[in-house]
Short mmCIF file of C-alpha atoms in Angstrom, two decimals:
data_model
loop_
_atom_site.label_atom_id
_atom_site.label_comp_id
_atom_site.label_asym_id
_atom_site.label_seq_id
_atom_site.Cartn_x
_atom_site.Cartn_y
_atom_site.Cartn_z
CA UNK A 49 -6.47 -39.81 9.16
CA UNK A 50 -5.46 -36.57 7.37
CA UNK A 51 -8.72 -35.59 6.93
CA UNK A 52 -10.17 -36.77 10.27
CA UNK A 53 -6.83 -34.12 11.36
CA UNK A 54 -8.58 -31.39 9.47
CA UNK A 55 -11.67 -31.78 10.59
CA UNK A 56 -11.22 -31.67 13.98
CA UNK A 57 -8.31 -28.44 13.05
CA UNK A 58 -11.57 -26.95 11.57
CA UNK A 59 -14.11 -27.39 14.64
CA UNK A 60 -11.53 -26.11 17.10
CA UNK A 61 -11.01 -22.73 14.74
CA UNK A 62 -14.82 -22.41 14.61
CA UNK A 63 -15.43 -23.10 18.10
CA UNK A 64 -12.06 -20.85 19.36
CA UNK A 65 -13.72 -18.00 16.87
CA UNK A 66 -17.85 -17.99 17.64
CA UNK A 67 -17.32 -18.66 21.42
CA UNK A 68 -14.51 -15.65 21.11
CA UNK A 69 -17.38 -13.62 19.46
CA UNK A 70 -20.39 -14.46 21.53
CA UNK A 71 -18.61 -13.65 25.08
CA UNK A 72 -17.27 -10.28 23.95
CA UNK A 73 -18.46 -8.06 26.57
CA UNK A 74 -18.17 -4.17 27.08
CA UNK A 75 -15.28 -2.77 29.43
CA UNK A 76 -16.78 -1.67 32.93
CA UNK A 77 -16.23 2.16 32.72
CA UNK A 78 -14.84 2.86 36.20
CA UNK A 79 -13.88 7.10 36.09
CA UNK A 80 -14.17 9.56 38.34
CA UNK A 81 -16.18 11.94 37.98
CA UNK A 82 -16.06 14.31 40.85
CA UNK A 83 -14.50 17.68 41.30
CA UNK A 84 -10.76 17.38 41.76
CA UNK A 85 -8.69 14.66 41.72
CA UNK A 86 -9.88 11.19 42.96
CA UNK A 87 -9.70 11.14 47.29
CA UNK A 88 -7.34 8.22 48.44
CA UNK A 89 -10.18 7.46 51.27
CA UNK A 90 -12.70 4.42 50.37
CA UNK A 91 -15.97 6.50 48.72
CA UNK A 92 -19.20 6.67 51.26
CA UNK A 93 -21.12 3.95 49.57
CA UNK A 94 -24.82 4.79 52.02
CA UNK A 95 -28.10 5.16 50.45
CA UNK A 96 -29.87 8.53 51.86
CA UNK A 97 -33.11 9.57 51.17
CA UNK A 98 -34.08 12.43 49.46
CA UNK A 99 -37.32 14.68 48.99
CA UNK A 100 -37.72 17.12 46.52
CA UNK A 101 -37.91 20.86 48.19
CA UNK A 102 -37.55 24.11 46.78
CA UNK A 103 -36.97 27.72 48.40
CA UNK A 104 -39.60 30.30 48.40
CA UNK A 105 -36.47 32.28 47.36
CA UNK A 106 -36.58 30.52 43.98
CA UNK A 107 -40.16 30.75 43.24
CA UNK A 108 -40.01 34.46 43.78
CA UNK A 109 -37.22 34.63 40.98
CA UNK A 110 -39.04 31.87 38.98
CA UNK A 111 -42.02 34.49 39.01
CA UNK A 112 -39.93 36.85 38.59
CA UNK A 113 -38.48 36.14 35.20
CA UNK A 114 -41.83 34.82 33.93
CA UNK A 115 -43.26 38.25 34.52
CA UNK A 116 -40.59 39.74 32.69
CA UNK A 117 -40.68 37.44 29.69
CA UNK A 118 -40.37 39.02 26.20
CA UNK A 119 -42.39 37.44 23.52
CA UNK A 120 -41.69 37.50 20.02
CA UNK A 121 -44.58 37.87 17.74
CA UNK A 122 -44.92 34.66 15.35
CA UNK A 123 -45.30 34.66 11.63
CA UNK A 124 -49.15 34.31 10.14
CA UNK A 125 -50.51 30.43 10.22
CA UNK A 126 -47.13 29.91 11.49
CA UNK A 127 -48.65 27.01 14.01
CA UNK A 128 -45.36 25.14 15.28
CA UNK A 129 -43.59 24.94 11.93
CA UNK A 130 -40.77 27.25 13.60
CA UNK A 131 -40.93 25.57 16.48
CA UNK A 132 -42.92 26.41 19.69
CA UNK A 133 -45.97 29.09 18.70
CA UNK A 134 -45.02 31.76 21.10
CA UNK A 135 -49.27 32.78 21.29
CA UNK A 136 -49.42 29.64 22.75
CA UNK A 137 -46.44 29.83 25.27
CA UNK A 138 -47.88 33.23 26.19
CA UNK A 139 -51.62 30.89 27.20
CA UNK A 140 -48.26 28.32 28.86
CA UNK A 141 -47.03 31.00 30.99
CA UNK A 142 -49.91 32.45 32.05
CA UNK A 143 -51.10 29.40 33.26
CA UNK A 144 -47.59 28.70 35.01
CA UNK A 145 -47.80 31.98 36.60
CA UNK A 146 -51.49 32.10 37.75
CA UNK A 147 -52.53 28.25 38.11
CA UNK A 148 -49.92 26.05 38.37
CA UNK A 149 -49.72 24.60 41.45
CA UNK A 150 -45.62 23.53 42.03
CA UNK A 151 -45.94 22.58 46.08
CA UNK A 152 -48.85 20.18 45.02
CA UNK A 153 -46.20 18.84 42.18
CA UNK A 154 -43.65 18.06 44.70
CA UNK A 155 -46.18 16.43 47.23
CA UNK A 156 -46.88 13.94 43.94
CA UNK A 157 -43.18 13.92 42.65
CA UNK A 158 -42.08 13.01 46.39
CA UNK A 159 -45.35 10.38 46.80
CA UNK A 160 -42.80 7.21 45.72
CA UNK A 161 -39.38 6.77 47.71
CA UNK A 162 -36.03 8.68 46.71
CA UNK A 163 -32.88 8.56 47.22
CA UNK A 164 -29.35 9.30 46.45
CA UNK A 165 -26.02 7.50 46.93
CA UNK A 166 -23.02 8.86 45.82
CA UNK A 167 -21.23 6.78 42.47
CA UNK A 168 -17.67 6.93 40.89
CA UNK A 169 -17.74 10.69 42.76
CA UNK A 170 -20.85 12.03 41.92
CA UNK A 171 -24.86 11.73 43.62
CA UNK A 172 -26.90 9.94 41.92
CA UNK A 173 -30.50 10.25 42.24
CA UNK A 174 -33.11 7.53 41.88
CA UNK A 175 -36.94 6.84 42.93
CA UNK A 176 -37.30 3.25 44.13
CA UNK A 177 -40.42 1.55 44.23
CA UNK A 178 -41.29 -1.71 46.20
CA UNK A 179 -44.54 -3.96 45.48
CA UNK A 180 -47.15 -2.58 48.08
CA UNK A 181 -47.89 -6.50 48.59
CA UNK A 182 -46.54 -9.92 47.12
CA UNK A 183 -48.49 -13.11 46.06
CA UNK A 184 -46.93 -15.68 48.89
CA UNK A 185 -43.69 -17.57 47.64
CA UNK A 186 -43.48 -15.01 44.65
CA UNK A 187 -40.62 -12.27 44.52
CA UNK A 188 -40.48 -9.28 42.67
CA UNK A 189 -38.91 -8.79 39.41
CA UNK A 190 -36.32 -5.87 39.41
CA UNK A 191 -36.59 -2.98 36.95
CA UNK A 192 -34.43 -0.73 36.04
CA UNK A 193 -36.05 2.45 34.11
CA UNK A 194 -34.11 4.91 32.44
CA UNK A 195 -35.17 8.51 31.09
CA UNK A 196 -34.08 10.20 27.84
CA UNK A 197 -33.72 14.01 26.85
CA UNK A 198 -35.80 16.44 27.20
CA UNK A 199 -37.50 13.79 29.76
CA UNK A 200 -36.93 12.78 33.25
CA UNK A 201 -37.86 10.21 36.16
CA UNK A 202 -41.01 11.53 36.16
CA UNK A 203 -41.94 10.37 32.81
CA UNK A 204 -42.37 6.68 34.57
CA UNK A 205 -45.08 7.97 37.52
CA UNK A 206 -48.07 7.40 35.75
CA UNK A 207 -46.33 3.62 34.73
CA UNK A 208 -44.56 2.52 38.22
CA UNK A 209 -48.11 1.74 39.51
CA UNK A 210 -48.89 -0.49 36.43
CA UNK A 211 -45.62 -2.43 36.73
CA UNK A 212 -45.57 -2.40 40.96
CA UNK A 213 -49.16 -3.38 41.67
CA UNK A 214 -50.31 -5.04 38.20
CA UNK A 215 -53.76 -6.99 39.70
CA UNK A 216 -55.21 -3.83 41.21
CA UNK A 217 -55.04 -2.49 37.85
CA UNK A 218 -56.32 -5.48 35.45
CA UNK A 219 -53.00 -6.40 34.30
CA UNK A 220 -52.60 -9.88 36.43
CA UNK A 221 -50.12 -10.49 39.29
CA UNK A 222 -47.87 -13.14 37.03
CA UNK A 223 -45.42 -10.72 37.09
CA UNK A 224 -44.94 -8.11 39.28
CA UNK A 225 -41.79 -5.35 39.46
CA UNK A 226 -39.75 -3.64 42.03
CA UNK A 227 -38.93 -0.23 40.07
CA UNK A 228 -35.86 1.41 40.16
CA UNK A 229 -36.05 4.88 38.15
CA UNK A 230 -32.39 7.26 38.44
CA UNK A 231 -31.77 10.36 36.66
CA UNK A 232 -29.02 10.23 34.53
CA UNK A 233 -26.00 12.40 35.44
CA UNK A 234 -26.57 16.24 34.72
CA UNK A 235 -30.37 15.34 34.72
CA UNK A 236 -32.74 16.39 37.12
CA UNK A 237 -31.31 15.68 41.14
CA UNK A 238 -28.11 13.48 39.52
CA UNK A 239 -25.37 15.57 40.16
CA UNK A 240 -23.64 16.92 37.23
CA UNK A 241 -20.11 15.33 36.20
CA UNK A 242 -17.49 17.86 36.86
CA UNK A 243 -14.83 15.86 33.69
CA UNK A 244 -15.46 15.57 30.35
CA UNK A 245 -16.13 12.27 28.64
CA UNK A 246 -19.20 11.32 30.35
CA UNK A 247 -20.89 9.38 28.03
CA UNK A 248 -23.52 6.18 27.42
CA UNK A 249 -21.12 3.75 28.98
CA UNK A 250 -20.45 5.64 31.69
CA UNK A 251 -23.86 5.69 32.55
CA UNK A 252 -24.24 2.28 32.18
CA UNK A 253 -21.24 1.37 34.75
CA UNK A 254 -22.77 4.13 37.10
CA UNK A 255 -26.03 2.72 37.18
CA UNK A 256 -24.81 -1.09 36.94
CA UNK A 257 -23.10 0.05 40.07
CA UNK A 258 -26.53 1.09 41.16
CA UNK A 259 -28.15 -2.16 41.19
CA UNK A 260 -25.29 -4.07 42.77
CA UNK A 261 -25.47 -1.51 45.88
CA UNK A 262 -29.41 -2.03 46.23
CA UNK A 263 -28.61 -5.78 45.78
CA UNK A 264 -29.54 -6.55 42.29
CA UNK A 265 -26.98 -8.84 40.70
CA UNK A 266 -29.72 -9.95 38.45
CA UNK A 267 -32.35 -7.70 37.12
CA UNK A 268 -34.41 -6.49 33.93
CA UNK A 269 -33.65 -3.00 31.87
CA UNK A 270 -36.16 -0.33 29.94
CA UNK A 271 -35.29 2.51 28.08
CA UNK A 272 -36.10 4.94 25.20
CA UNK A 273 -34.39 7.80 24.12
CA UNK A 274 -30.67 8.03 25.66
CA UNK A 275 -31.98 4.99 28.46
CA UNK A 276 -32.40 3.08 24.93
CA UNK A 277 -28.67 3.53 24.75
CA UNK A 278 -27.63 3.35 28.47
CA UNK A 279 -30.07 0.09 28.69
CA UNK A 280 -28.09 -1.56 26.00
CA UNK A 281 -24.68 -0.32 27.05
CA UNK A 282 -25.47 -2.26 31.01
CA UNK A 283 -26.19 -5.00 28.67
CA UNK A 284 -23.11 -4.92 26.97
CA UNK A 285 -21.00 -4.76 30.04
CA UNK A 286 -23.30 -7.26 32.22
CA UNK A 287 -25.32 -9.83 30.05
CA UNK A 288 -24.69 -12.53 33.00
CA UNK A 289 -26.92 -9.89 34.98
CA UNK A 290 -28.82 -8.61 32.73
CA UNK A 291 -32.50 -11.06 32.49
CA UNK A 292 -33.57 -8.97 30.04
CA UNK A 293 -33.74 -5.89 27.88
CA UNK A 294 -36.94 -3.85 27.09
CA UNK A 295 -36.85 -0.63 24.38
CA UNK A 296 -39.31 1.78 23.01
CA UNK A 297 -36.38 3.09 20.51
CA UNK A 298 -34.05 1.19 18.63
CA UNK A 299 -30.93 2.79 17.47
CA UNK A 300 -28.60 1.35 14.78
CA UNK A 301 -25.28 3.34 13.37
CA UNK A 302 -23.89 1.20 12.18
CA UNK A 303 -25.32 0.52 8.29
CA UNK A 304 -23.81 -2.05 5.73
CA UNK A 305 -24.80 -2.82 1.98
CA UNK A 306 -27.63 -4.90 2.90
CA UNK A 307 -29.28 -1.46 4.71
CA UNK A 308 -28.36 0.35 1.65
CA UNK A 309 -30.03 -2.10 -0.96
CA UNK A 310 -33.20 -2.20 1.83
CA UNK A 311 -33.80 1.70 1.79
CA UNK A 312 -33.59 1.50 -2.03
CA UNK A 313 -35.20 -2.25 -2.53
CA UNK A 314 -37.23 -2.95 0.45
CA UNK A 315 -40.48 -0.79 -0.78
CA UNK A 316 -40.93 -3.21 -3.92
CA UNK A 317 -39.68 -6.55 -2.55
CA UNK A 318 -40.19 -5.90 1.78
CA UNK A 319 -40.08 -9.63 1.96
CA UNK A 320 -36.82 -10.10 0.36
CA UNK A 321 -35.44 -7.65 3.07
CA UNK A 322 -37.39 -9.18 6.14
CA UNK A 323 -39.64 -6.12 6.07
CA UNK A 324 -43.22 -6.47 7.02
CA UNK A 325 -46.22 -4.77 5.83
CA UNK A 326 -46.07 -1.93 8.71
CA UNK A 327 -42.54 -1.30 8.12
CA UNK A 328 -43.26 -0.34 4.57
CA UNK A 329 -45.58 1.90 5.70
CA UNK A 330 -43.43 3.80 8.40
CA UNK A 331 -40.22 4.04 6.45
CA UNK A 332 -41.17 4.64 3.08
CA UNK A 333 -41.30 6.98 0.91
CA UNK A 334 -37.85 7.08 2.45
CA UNK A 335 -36.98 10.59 1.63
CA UNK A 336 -39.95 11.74 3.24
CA UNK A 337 -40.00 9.72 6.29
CA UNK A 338 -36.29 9.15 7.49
CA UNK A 339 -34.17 12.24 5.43
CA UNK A 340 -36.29 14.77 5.48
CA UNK A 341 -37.31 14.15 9.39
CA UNK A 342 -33.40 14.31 10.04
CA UNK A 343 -33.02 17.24 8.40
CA UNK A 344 -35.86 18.70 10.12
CA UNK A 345 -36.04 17.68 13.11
CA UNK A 346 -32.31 17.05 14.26
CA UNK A 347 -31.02 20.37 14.32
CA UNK A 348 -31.05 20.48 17.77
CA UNK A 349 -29.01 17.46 18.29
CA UNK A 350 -26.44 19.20 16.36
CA UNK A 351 -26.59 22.27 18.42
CA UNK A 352 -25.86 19.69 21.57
CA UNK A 353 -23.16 17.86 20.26
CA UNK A 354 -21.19 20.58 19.26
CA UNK A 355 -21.62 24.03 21.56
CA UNK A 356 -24.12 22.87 24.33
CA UNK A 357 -23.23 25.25 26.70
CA UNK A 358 -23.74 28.57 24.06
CA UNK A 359 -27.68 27.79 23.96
CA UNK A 360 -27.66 25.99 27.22
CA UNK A 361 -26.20 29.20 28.83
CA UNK A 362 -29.35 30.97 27.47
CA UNK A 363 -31.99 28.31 28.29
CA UNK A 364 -30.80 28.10 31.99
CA UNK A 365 -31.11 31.99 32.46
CA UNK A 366 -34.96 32.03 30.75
CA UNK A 367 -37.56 29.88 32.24
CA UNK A 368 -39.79 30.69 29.36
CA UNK A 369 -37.08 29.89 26.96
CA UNK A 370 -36.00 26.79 28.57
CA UNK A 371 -40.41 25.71 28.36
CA UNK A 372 -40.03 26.74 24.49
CA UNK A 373 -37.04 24.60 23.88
CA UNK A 374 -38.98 21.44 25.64
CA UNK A 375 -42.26 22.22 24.49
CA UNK A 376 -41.31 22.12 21.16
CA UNK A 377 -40.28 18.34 21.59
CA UNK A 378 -42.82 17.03 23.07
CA UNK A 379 -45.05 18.63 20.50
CA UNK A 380 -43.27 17.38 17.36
CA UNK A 381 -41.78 14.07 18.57
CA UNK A 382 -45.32 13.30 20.42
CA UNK A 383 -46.67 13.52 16.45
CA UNK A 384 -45.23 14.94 13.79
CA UNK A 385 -48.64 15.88 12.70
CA UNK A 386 -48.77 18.39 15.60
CA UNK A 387 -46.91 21.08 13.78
CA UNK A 388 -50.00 21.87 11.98
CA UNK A 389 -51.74 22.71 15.33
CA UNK A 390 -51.01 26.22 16.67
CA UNK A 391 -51.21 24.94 19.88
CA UNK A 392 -48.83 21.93 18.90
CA UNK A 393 -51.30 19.48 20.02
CA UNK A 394 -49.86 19.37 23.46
CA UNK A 395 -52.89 18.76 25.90
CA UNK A 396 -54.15 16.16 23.64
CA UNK A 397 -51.75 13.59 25.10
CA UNK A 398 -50.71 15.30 28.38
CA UNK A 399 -51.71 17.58 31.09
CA UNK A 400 -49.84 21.55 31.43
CA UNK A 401 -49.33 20.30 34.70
CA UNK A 402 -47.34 16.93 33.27
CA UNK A 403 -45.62 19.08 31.10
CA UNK A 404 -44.85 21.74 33.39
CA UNK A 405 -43.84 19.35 36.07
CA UNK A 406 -41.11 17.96 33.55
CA UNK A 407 -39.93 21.85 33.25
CA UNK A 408 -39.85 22.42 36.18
CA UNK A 409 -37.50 19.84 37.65
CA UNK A 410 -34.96 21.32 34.82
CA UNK A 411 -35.63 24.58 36.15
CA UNK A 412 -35.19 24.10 40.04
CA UNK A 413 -32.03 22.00 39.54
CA UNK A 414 -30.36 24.01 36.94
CA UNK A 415 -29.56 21.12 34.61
CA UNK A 416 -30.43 22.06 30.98
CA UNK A 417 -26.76 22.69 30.23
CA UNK A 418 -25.13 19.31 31.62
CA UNK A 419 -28.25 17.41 29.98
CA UNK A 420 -27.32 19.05 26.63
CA UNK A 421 -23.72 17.92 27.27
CA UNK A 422 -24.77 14.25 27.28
CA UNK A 423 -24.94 14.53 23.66
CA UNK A 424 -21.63 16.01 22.92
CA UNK A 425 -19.83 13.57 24.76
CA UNK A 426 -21.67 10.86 22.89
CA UNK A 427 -21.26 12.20 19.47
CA UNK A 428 -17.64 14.32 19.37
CA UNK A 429 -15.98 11.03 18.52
CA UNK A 430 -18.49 10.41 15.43
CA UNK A 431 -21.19 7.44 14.90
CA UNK A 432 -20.25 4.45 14.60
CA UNK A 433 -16.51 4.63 16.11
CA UNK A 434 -17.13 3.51 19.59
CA UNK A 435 -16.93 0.01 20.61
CA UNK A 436 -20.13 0.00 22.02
CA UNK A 437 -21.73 1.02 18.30
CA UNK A 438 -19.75 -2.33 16.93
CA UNK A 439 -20.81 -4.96 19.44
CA UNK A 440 -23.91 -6.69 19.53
CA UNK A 441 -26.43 -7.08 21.78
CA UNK A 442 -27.05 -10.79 23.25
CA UNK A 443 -29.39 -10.48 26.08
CA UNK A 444 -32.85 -11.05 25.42
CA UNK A 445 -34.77 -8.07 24.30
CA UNK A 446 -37.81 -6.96 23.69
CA UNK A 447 -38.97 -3.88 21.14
CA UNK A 448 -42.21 -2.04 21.45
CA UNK A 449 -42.47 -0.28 18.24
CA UNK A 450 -43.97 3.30 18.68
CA UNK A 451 -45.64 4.19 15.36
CA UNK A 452 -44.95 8.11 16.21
CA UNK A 453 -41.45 7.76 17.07
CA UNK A 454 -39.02 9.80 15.09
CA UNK A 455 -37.61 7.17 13.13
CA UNK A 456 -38.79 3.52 12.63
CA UNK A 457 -36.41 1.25 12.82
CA UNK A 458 -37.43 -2.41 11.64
CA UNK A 459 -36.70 -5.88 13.22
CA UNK A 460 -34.64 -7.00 10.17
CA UNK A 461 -32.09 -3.99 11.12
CA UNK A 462 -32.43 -4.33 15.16
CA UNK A 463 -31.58 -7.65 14.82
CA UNK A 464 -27.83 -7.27 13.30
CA UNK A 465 -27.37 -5.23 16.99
CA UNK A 466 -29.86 -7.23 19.18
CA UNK A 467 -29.08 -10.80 18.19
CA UNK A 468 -31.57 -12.04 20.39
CA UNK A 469 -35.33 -10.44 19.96
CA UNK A 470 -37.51 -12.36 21.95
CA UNK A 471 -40.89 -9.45 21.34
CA UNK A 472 -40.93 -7.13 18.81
CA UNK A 473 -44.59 -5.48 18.14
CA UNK A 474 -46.21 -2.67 16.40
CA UNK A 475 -47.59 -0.83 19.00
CA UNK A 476 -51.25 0.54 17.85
CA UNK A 477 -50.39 4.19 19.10
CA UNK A 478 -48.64 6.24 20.76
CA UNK A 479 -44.93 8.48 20.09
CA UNK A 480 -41.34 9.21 21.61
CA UNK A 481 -42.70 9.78 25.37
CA UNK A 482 -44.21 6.71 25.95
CA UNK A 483 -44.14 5.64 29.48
CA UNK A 484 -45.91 9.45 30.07
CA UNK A 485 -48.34 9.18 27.15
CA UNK A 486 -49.20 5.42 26.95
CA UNK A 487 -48.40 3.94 30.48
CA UNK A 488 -50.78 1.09 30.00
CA UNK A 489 -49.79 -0.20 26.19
CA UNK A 490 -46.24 -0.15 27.61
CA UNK A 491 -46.52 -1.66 30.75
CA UNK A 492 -48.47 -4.84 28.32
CA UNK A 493 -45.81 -4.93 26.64
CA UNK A 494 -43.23 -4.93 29.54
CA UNK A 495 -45.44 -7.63 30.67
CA UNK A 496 -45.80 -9.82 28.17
CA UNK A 497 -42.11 -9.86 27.06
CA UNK A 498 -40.60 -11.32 30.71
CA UNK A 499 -43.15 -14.07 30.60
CA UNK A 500 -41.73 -14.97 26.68
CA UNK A 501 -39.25 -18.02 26.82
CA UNK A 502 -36.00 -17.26 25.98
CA UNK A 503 -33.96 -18.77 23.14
CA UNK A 504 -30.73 -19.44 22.88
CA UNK A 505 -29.00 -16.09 21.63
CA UNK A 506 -27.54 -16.11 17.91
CA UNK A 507 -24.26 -16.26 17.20
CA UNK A 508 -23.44 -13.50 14.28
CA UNK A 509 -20.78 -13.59 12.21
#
């Protein structure tokens, strides 16, 4: 009888302990984020639509200041080893200033719906795009896209078609989305936060928020960059109404023993470490391919979560410095392999007037300095402190593995954070930007992950 005592002792502690573990959900961040001190009155929760416009006034001073640039001369066979070649800007700016065609740009940035609704005291700005037409008896999925830095919600234009209207475009009607794209805070037409502390999780509540006021309470995520991190944060605080959860960039901070023994191990024995063949060959040599990109590569991030405003002040006075600073990344994080290129391979995976566009819409709003801000108030308490860094991830996810991204990360890491990997694939091309530079491969593989069937989620100790 003793034992039989025990036993059932035991099950209740195990039970009490991995039920405790697997409902452990991130706090709702509900701030305020508006100038002053929170009203008393009930915040105007309408939806108002919202075109992009801009002032003759502005392009006159846009003009202006690119006329007046001052270039600095770049060293011999420098290419984009210093970062952006400045006898290519000059070949940029000339065609800003003399073809580049910015009322055409807002006619296509304008073409879907957008609106903005004002959250936890501040606008937000999204596009929202409905199916142009519906197999009978079938509804549409809801999507919820989110940008990264030095990006914006027109990274997903060339994609929203793909993902809205999949049959006219080969992809099958099995699945079609209703596509919600916002700009983060500080980016693009979000309004800025006017407190400090607004971070991932803030985000997250803001646009969780979101899809409750457009009438989502169930719904599928996508991100890369800092949407990678916003995605996973909504997850975090809503897996209940969260269907899924779709990446393009994995980040993990926090790294145990097994990691350690993996970076030094997982070359000569991958399969003791869960490592496949690719990951071999994107991680390793390590040195070469994870240290030494962080080292060069990262400076920036350093710059942003520390003093954002010193270079930010800068960037927002200089058109052509603020194209420089941006350039630069979609250059090196499109391909690494592009800083061998004087002209940093840039038109071989987009258009000047993709790129420009992107510019642009940190130009005209003025928001390279909150953007940069984003970081700082994600990093100034340190990796791997925050709750969110410590929790895992138990909504079904899928990972489309970039094989230009800045850093690999494999499936045997992701899944200590993202307990529940449903699609994980090496994608055959393609780099940070994807949704911009491969809409197609990563609409598939939006596709194909909703239609997977979804295990039970795993229970970590």
């Amino acid at each position: 009888m003793l034992l039989e005592v025990f036993l059932l002792l035991g099950t209740l502690l195990i039970y009490f302990f991995f039920s405790k573990k697997n409902e452990e959900t991130l706090p709702f961040k509900d701030g305020w984020w508006g100038r002053g001190q929170k009203p008393e009155t009930k915040e105007d929760s309408s939806v108002r639509p919202f075109k992009v416009e801009t002032a003759e006034e502005e392009l006159s001073d846009l003009f202006r200041r690119l006329d007046q640039a001052r270039f600095t001369e770049p060293l011999e066979n420098s290419c984009f080893h210093y970062g952006t070649n400045s006898v290519h800007l000059r070949k940029v700016v000339s065609y800003w200033k003399n073809q580049f065609n910015w009322k055409k740009q807002v006619e296509v940035l304008n073409k879907y719906p957008q609106f903005k609704t004002k959250i936890q005291g501040i606008d937000i700005h999204f596009v929202h795009v409905k199916p142009p037409h519906l197999p009978e008896g079938q509804a549409a999925k809801p999507l919820l896209m989110v940008h990264g830095w030095p990006g914006s919600f027109y990274e997903f234009y060339k994609i929203i078609p793909l993902l809205t209207d999949p049959a006219s475009h080969g992809l099958g009607d099995e699945h079609i989305f209703e596509v919600i794209c916002p700009s983060i805070p500080g980016y693009g037409f979000s309004e800025a936060p006017h407190k400090q502390d607004f971070n991932s999780v803030s985000a997250a509540s803001v646009f969780y928020e979101l899809m409750l006021r457009l009438g989502f309470n169930e719904f599928y995520t996508q991100g890369g960059d800092a949407g990678c991190v916003i995605c996973t944060n909504l997850a975090q605080i809503a897996p209940s109404h969260v269907k899924g959860l779709h990446l393009n960039m994995v980040l993990v901070s926090k790294l145990g023993l097994p990691h350690l023994l993996s970076i030094l191990l997982g070359r000569y024995f991958p399969g003791l470490f869960g490592f496949q063949d690719e990951d071999v060959r994107r991680m390793f040599p390590f040195l070469k391919k994870w240290l030494y990109k962080i080292l060069s590569e990262f400076g920036y991030a350093h710059i942003q979560a520390t003093k954002p405003d010193t270079v930010g002040c800068g960037l927002n006075d200089s058109p052509v410095g603020l194209a420089a600073y941006i350039l630069e990344k979609f250059s090196s994080w499109t391909d690494m392999e592009f800083r061998n290129l004087e002209d940093g391979g840039l038109e071989r995976k987009f258009s000047l007037d993709d790129l420009l566009t992107n510019i642009m819409i940190y130009w005209v709003s003025g928001c390279i300095v909150s953007s940069m801000r984003f970081y700082k108030e994600n990093l100034q308490k340190g990796i791997g402190t925050q709750k969110h860094e410590k929790l895992t991830v138990q909504v079904p996810t899928g990972i489309a593995a970039f094989p230009n991204e800045i850093l690999h990360i494999p499936q045997a890491w992701a899944k200590k954070k993202y307990t529940n990997i449903v699609s994980f694939h090496f994608m055959p091309r393609g780099g940070h930007f994807a949704a911009l530079e491969e809409p197609e491969l990563l609409a598939k593989d939006i596709l194909q992950f909703v239609d997977k069937p979804i295990p039970p989620p795993l229970v970590q100790v």
